[in-house]
Coordinates of C-alpha atoms in Angstrom, one line a residue:
Chain A
G1 CA 103.9 127.6 97.2
A2 CA 106.4 125.1 98.4
G3 CA 103.7 122.7 99.7
V4 CA 100.0 122.4 100.8
S5 CA 99.5 124.8 103.6
Q6 CA 96.8 124.9 105.8
S7 CA 95.1 127.1 108.5
P8 CA 95.2 127.6 111.0
S9 CA 97.3 124.8 112.6
N10 CA 94.9 124.5 115.8
K11 CA 91.5 125.5 116.4
V12 CA 89.0 125.2 119.6
T13 CA 86.1 126.2 119.5
E14 CA 82.9 126.0 121.7
K15 CA 80.2 123.3 121.0
G16 CA 77.5 124.8 118.1
K17 CA 80.0 126.9 116.9
D18 CA 80.6 127.4 113.3
V19 CA 84.2 126.8 111.8
E20 CA 86.0 127.4 108.7
L21 CA 89.3 125.4 107.8
R22 CA 91.3 126.9 105.0
C23 CA 93.4 125.0 102.4
D24 CA 95.7 126.7 100.0
P25 CA 97.0 123.4 97.7
I26 CA 100.2 123.3 95.6
S27 CA 100.2 125.7 92.6
G28 CA 98.6 124.2 89.4
H29 CA 97.2 121.3 91.4
T30 CA 94.0 120.7 89.6
A31 CA 92.6 117.8 92.3
L32 CA 92.0 118.7 96.0
Y33 CA 90.8 116.4 98.8
W34 CA 89.6 116.8 102.2
Y35 CA 90.0 114.2 104.7
R36 CA 89.7 113.4 108.1
Q37 CA 91.7 111.7 111.1
S38 CA 90.5 111.0 114.3
L39 CA 92.8 109.8 117.2
G40 CA 94.4 106.4 116.7
Q41 CA 92.3 106.1 113.2
G42 CA 93.0 106.0 109.9
L43 CA 92.0 109.0 107.3
E44 CA 88.5 109.2 106.7
F45 CA 87.8 110.9 103.4
L46 CA 85.2 113.6 103.1
I47 CA 85.6 115.5 99.9
Y48 CA 87.1 115.7 96.3
F49 CA 87.3 118.8 93.8
Q50 CA 89.0 118.1 90.6
G51 CA 89.5 121.3 87.9
N52 CA 85.7 122.4 87.3
S53 CA 83.9 119.1 87.8
A54 CA 80.9 118.5 90.3
P55 CA 82.5 117.9 93.4
D56 CA 82.4 114.3 94.8
K57 CA 80.8 115.1 98.5
S58 CA 80.1 111.4 99.0
G59 CA 82.4 111.3 102.1
L60 CA 81.0 114.4 103.8
P61 CA 79.5 112.7 107.5
S62 CA 76.4 115.1 107.7
D63 CA 74.7 118.3 106.3
R64 CA 76.6 120.6 108.9
F65 CA 79.7 119.7 106.5
S66 CA 80.3 121.7 103.6
A67 CA 83.3 122.5 101.3
E68 CA 83.9 125.3 98.4
R69 CA 86.7 125.8 96.5
T70 CA 87.5 129.1 94.7
G71 CA 88.9 129.9 91.5
G72 CA 90.0 126.6 91.2
S73 CA 92.8 126.9 94.1
V74 CA 92.1 127.6 98.0
S75 CA 89.5 125.6 99.7
T76 CA 87.6 126.0 102.6
L77 CA 85.7 123.5 104.8
T78 CA 82.8 124.6 106.9
I79 CA 81.6 122.8 109.7
Q80 CA 77.9 124.5 111.1
R81 CA 76.9 124.2 114.9
T82 CA 80.0 121.7 115.7
Q83 CA 79.7 118.8 118.0
Q84 CA 82.2 117.1 120.5
E85 CA 82.7 114.3 117.8
D86 CA 84.1 116.7 114.8
S87 CA 87.2 116.9 117.2
A88 CA 89.7 115.7 114.8
V89 CA 92.6 116.8 112.6
Y90 CA 91.4 117.7 109.2
L91 CA 94.0 116.8 106.5
C92 CA 93.8 118.3 103.1
A93 CA 95.8 117.3 100.1
S94 CA 96.4 118.3 96.4
S95 CA 97.5 116.5 93.3
L96 CA 98.3 117.7 89.4
G97 CA 95.5 115.5 88.6
L98 CA 94.1 111.9 88.2
N99 CA 97.0 109.5 88.7
T100 CA 99.0 111.4 90.3
E101 CA 100.9 111.5 93.8
A102 CA 98.8 113.2 96.7
F103 CA 100.2 115.8 98.5
F104 CA 99.1 116.5 102.0
G105 CA 99.2 119.6 104.6
Q106 CA 100.2 119.3 107.8
G107 CA 96.3 119.2 108.8
T108 CA 94.1 121.7 111.0
R109 CA 93.6 120.1 114.8
L110 CA 89.9 121.0 115.5
T111 CA 89.1 120.8 119.3
V112 CA 85.4 121.4 120.3
V113 CA 84.5 122.1 124.0
Chain B
Q1 CA 83.8 103.0 100.4
Q2 CA 85.6 100.0 100.6
Q3 CA 87.9 99.0 103.4
V4 CA 91.4 98.6 103.9
K5 CA 92.3 96.7 106.7
Q6 CA 95.5 97.2 108.3
S7 CA 97.3 95.4 110.9
P8 CA 99.1 95.5 113.8
Q9 CA 98.3 98.4 115.2
S10 CA 101.3 99.0 117.0
L11 CA 104.5 97.5 116.5
I12 CA 107.8 97.8 118.4
V13 CA 111.2 96.7 116.9
Q14 CA 114.6 96.7 117.9
K15 CA 117.1 98.9 115.9
G16 CA 118.7 96.8 112.9
G17 CA 115.3 94.8 112.8
I18 CA 112.7 94.1 110.3
S19 CA 109.5 95.9 110.7
I20 CA 106.5 94.0 108.5
I21 CA 103.2 95.8 108.8
N22 CA 100.1 94.3 106.7
C23 CA 97.6 95.4 105.0
A24 CA 94.0 93.4 103.3
Y25 CA 91.7 95.1 100.8
E26 CA 88.5 94.4 99.1
N27 CA 88.1 96.5 96.4
T28 CA 89.4 94.8 93.4
A29 CA 89.4 97.8 91.2
F30 CA 92.2 99.2 93.2
D31 CA 94.6 99.6 90.9
Y32 CA 97.4 101.6 93.3
F33 CA 98.5 101.0 96.7
P34 CA 100.8 103.6 98.4
W35 CA 102.1 103.3 101.5
Y36 CA 102.2 106.7 104.1
Q37 CA 104.5 107.8 106.4
Q38 CA 103.3 110.5 109.1
F39 CA 105.8 111.8 111.5
P40 CA 103.5 113.7 115.0
G41 CA 102.3 117.0 113.5
K42 CA 102.8 116.5 110.1
G43 CA 100.8 115.4 107.3
P44 CA 101.2 111.8 105.7
A45 CA 103.7 111.7 103.0
L46 CA 104.4 109.3 100.0
L47 CA 107.1 106.3 101.0
I48 CA 106.4 103.5 98.3
A49 CA 103.6 102.6 96.2
I50 CA 102.9 99.3 93.9
R51 CA 100.7 98.4 91.2
P52 CA 99.2 95.2 90.8
D53 CA 101.1 94.0 88.1
V54 CA 104.4 93.2 89.8
S55 CA 104.7 91.7 93.1
E56 CA 107.0 93.3 94.8
K57 CA 108.8 96.6 94.9
K58 CA 111.9 98.0 96.6
E59 CA 113.1 101.3 97.1
G60 CA 116.1 101.5 99.7
R61 CA 115.3 99.8 103.1
F62 CA 111.6 99.7 102.0
T63 CA 110.1 96.9 100.1
I64 CA 106.6 96.4 99.4
S65 CA 105.1 92.8 98.9
F66 CA 102.1 92.3 96.8
N67 CA 99.9 89.3 96.5
K68 CA 96.7 89.8 94.1
S69 CA 95.2 86.4 94.6
A70 CA 95.1 86.9 98.2
K71 CA 93.9 91.0 98.1
Q72 CA 97.2 91.3 100.3
F73 CA 100.4 93.7 100.3
S74 CA 102.7 94.5 102.9
L75 CA 105.4 97.0 103.8
H76 CA 109.0 95.7 105.1
I77 CA 111.1 97.9 106.5
M78 CA 114.8 96.2 106.3
D79 CA 117.4 97.4 109.1
S80 CA 115.0 99.4 110.9
Q81 CA 116.1 102.6 112.4
P82 CA 115.2 105.0 115.4
G83 CA 114.1 107.8 112.4
D84 CA 111.6 105.8 111.1
S85 CA 109.4 105.6 114.1
A86 CA 106.3 107.0 112.8
T87 CA 102.8 106.0 112.0
Y88 CA 102.7 104.2 108.6
F89 CA 99.4 104.1 106.7
C90 CA 98.3 101.6 103.4
A91 CA 95.9 102.8 101.0
G92 CA 94.2 102.0 97.8
D93 CA 93.5 103.8 95.0
Q94 CA 91.6 103.5 91.9
R95 CA 93.2 105.8 89.7
G96 CA 91.7 107.2 86.1
S97 CA 88.8 107.6 88.0
A98 CA 87.3 110.0 91.0
R99 CA 90.2 110.0 93.3
Q100 CA 89.3 108.6 96.8
L101 CA 92.4 107.3 98.6
T102 CA 90.8 104.4 101.1
F103 CA 93.2 104.3 104.0
G104 CA 94.0 101.7 106.5
S105 CA 93.9 102.3 110.2
G106 CA 97.4 103.0 110.6
T107 CA 100.3 101.5 112.2
Q108 CA 102.6 103.4 114.7
L109 CA 106.0 102.0 114.8
T110 CA 108.8 102.6 117.2
V111 CA 112.2 101.5 116.7
L112 CA 114.1 101.2 120.0
P113 CA 117.8 102.2 119.9

């Protein structure tokens, strides 16, 4: 596609429910990143996929968070048993590979009530 | 994850004035320093970037000044316009390795007409 696409744009969920956030990267981009942006905060790194390499999961805040990337393209970020502190904008970005610009999607605003 | 400290948190400038945002980093392995611009409801977009082998980079009204010895860099917006009103993030990156853009906390810039 023309840019990084994320869905849904907004998600309201009840505490304790599981949610899945989707990211469609730019076609041909081998690198994909997930970041979390809490209100008034910077972007917090969550996870990074590069080609067929093992993902860098060092930023995932707890074992309730997981992500996968199928076929080297679409990625899904899953948050299990959501908590109110999970409320944030979740941003996905992709790049051609190392040493290239990262392009961000518009984000998914998650609200846990 | 090494920090990138950004200031000020918010900035109000008159139209035509100069906006200055400062960042300081800790990780001496960073070799790429981008600035991102984010409008409400949108993902961050790359504005301008610099490598540590140069002290200044200018693109139109936007200039990055870089001080390697002090581990500091700043964004200057000349002739600031109301359309520049956005949140600006600095970041540090270690290219050539597993990518993990480390972002500052952001500066909300308001340019008054």
